[in-house]
Short mmCIF file of C-alpha atoms in Angstrom, two decimals:
data_model
loop_
_atom_site.label_atom_id
_atom_site.label_comp_id
_atom_site.label_asym_id
_atom_site.label_seq_id
_atom_site.Cartn_x
_atom_site.Cartn_y
_atom_site.Cartn_z
CA MET A 1 -26.62 12.87 -10.51
CA PRO A 2 -28.19 10.00 -8.49
CA ILE A 3 -28.82 10.61 -4.83
CA LEU A 4 -28.16 8.00 -2.17
CA LEU A 5 -31.20 8.24 0.08
CA THR A 6 -31.23 6.28 3.29
CA THR A 7 -33.14 6.22 6.55
CA TRP A 8 -32.11 5.51 10.10
CA MET A 9 -33.88 2.18 9.91
CA SER A 10 -31.82 1.03 6.94
CA LEU A 11 -28.66 2.28 8.68
CA LEU A 12 -29.61 0.21 11.71
CA LEU A 13 -30.28 -2.84 9.57
CA LEU A 14 -26.97 -2.42 7.73
CA ALA A 15 -25.17 -2.03 11.04
CA GLY A 16 -27.02 -5.00 12.51
CA GLY A 17 -27.93 -2.96 15.59
CA GLY A 18 -31.08 -2.19 17.43
CA ASP A 19 -30.11 0.98 19.26
CA PRO A 20 -32.33 4.02 18.69
CA TRP A 21 -29.41 5.97 17.20
CA PRO A 22 -26.27 4.58 15.58
CA SER A 23 -23.21 5.96 17.32
CA LEU A 24 -21.11 8.19 15.11
CA ASP A 25 -18.57 8.79 17.87
CA HIS A 26 -17.65 5.21 18.70
CA GLY A 27 -14.44 4.31 16.92
CA LEU A 28 -14.42 7.55 14.94
CA THR A 29 -11.63 7.11 12.40
CA VAL A 30 -10.24 10.01 10.40
CA THR A 31 -10.80 9.13 6.77
CA GLY A 32 -10.59 12.54 5.14
CA GLY A 33 -11.94 12.96 1.65
CA GLY A 34 -14.35 15.70 2.61
CA ARG A 35 -12.44 18.73 1.38
CA GLY A 36 -14.83 19.17 -1.57
CA ASP A 37 -17.94 18.31 0.46
CA ALA A 38 -20.63 20.53 1.93
CA ALA A 39 -23.42 19.61 4.32
CA VAL A 40 -26.69 20.60 5.88
CA ILE A 41 -27.43 18.95 9.21
CA VAL A 42 -30.85 19.59 10.74
CA GLY A 43 -31.84 18.41 14.19
CA VAL A 44 -34.99 18.95 16.23
CA GLU A 45 -35.36 17.29 19.61
CA ASP A 46 -37.66 19.71 21.43
CA TYR A 47 -40.70 20.26 19.21
CA THR A 48 -42.95 23.09 20.32
CA TYR A 49 -46.30 21.36 19.68
CA LEU A 50 -45.38 17.74 18.91
CA PRO A 51 -43.74 14.97 20.94
CA ASP A 52 -39.99 15.38 21.38
CA VAL A 53 -37.45 13.23 19.54
CA GLN A 54 -35.20 11.97 22.34
CA GLY A 55 -31.52 11.94 21.41
CA ALA A 56 -31.90 14.12 18.31
CA THR A 57 -29.59 16.89 19.55
CA ALA A 58 -26.81 14.50 20.51
CA ASN A 59 -27.13 12.68 17.19
CA THR A 60 -27.13 15.93 15.21
CA LEU A 61 -23.91 17.03 16.94
CA ALA A 62 -22.41 13.58 16.35
CA TRP A 63 -23.07 13.98 12.63
CA TYR A 64 -21.37 17.40 12.76
CA ARG A 65 -18.32 15.88 14.47
CA TYR A 66 -18.22 12.99 12.02
CA LEU A 67 -18.30 15.26 8.98
CA THR A 68 -15.86 17.87 10.29
CA LYS A 69 -13.46 15.62 12.23
CA ALA A 70 -13.49 12.26 10.42
CA ARG A 71 -14.27 13.35 6.84
CA LYS A 72 -12.55 16.74 7.27
CA VAL A 73 -15.37 18.76 5.69
CA PRO A 74 -14.46 22.44 6.25
CA GLY A 75 -16.59 23.88 9.06
CA THR A 76 -17.49 26.85 6.85
CA LYS A 77 -19.25 24.43 4.50
CA VAL A 78 -21.33 22.67 7.16
CA HIS A 79 -24.68 24.34 7.81
CA LEU A 80 -25.89 23.26 11.25
CA ILE A 81 -29.57 23.98 11.88
CA VAL A 82 -30.94 23.05 15.29
CA GLU A 83 -34.12 23.49 17.26
CA GLY A 84 -35.78 26.92 16.70
CA ASP A 85 -33.82 27.54 13.53
CA ALA A 86 -35.35 24.43 11.90
CA THR A 87 -37.86 26.31 9.77
CA PRO A 88 -38.65 25.38 6.17
CA LYS A 89 -37.15 28.59 4.79
CA LYS A 90 -33.88 28.23 6.73
CA ILE A 91 -33.54 24.55 5.78
CA LEU A 92 -34.09 25.22 2.06
CA ASN A 93 -31.83 28.30 2.05
CA ALA A 94 -29.03 26.33 3.70
CA LEU A 95 -29.44 23.51 1.21
CA GLU A 96 -29.28 25.92 -1.74
CA ALA A 97 -26.10 27.46 -0.32
CA ALA A 98 -24.49 24.09 0.39
CA ALA A 99 -25.30 22.82 -3.12
CA LYS A 100 -23.28 25.74 -4.51
CA GLN A 101 -20.32 24.95 -2.21
CA VAL A 102 -19.83 21.33 -3.31
CA LEU A 103 -16.92 20.71 -5.64
CA PRO A 104 -17.26 18.26 -8.57
CA ASP A 105 -15.35 15.56 -6.66
CA GLY A 106 -17.23 16.23 -3.41
CA THR A 107 -20.42 15.10 -1.73
CA LEU A 108 -23.43 17.13 -0.70
CA TRP A 109 -24.67 15.73 2.61
CA PHE A 110 -28.18 16.35 3.92
CA VAL A 111 -28.93 14.90 7.35
CA PHE A 112 -32.31 15.36 9.02
CA VAL A 113 -32.87 14.16 12.59
CA GLY A 114 -36.46 14.79 13.63
CA HIS A 115 -40.04 13.92 12.75
CA GLY A 116 -41.13 12.93 9.27
CA ALA A 117 -44.60 12.26 7.88
CA PRO A 118 -46.43 11.61 4.62
CA ASN A 119 -47.68 14.64 2.72
CA ARG A 120 -51.41 15.37 2.43
CA ASP A 121 -52.08 12.91 -0.40
CA GLY A 122 -49.48 10.32 0.60
CA THR A 123 -47.40 10.70 -2.57
CA ASP A 124 -44.35 12.21 -0.86
CA GLY A 125 -42.80 12.60 2.56
CA VAL A 126 -42.28 15.74 4.58
CA LEU A 127 -39.63 16.72 7.11
CA VAL A 128 -41.23 18.39 10.10
CA GLY A 129 -39.95 21.74 11.36
CA LYS A 130 -39.81 22.86 14.98
CA ASP A 131 -43.15 24.71 15.16
CA ALA A 132 -45.48 22.29 13.35
CA HIS A 133 -48.77 21.69 15.11
CA ALA A 134 -50.66 18.43 15.39
CA ASP A 135 -53.51 19.72 13.19
CA VAL A 136 -53.64 19.88 9.39
CA GLU A 137 -53.97 23.68 9.16
CA ASP A 138 -50.79 24.37 11.12
CA PHE A 139 -48.79 21.25 10.29
CA PHE A 140 -47.89 21.38 6.60
CA PRO A 141 -46.83 25.06 6.48
CA TYR A 142 -44.00 24.06 8.88
CA THR A 143 -42.72 21.16 6.76
CA VAL A 144 -40.32 20.66 3.86
CA SER A 145 -41.16 18.09 1.21
CA ARG A 146 -38.68 15.32 0.60
CA SER A 147 -38.99 15.90 -3.16
CA GLU A 148 -37.96 19.56 -2.75
CA VAL A 149 -34.89 18.51 -0.75
CA LEU A 150 -33.92 15.97 -3.42
CA ARG A 151 -34.52 18.49 -6.23
CA LEU A 152 -32.15 20.98 -4.62
CA MET A 153 -29.57 18.27 -4.03
CA GLU A 154 -29.67 17.23 -7.69
CA GLY A 155 -28.42 20.73 -8.56
CA SER A 156 -25.04 20.19 -6.88
CA LYS A 157 -21.86 19.51 -8.85
CA GLY A 158 -20.91 16.46 -6.77
CA ARG A 159 -22.70 13.38 -5.61
CA ALA A 160 -25.43 13.65 -3.00
CA VAL A 161 -26.27 11.69 0.13
CA ALA A 162 -29.47 12.25 2.13
CA VAL A 163 -29.93 10.64 5.54
CA LEU A 164 -33.47 11.00 6.88
#
């Protein structure tokens, strides 16, 4: 199943805005359609050893509200991972669980709000967990590869949308 992969920059360009974070709360309209969906939302604002990502917590919670209130995704099928819980193992475990919860007519959502970087050889991207350091030895063990996220998403019964 194809995965719709987008980034904040493309969301900003589509929206025609220049704000650092698109507002998910402004004009929130209940659309429904999320009964068969499941989601993993990861947000890290306060990195232990790297610069903070201002606004990440608020944006992560806005995504949670959007999915549960506007799309009506059951709260039991939304895996919210914030700050200290944003470890590679917890992110991948939540994604595996969510992929199993999606119904054939549903959508598997993966939203990551935090730092990203290229992998060691530049052939893939990585999502950076809370405790990554600014040096090579202690950076990559605290990351999740974009290809691993997409591989797990492809295993869901429904369609998949990743917002990085």
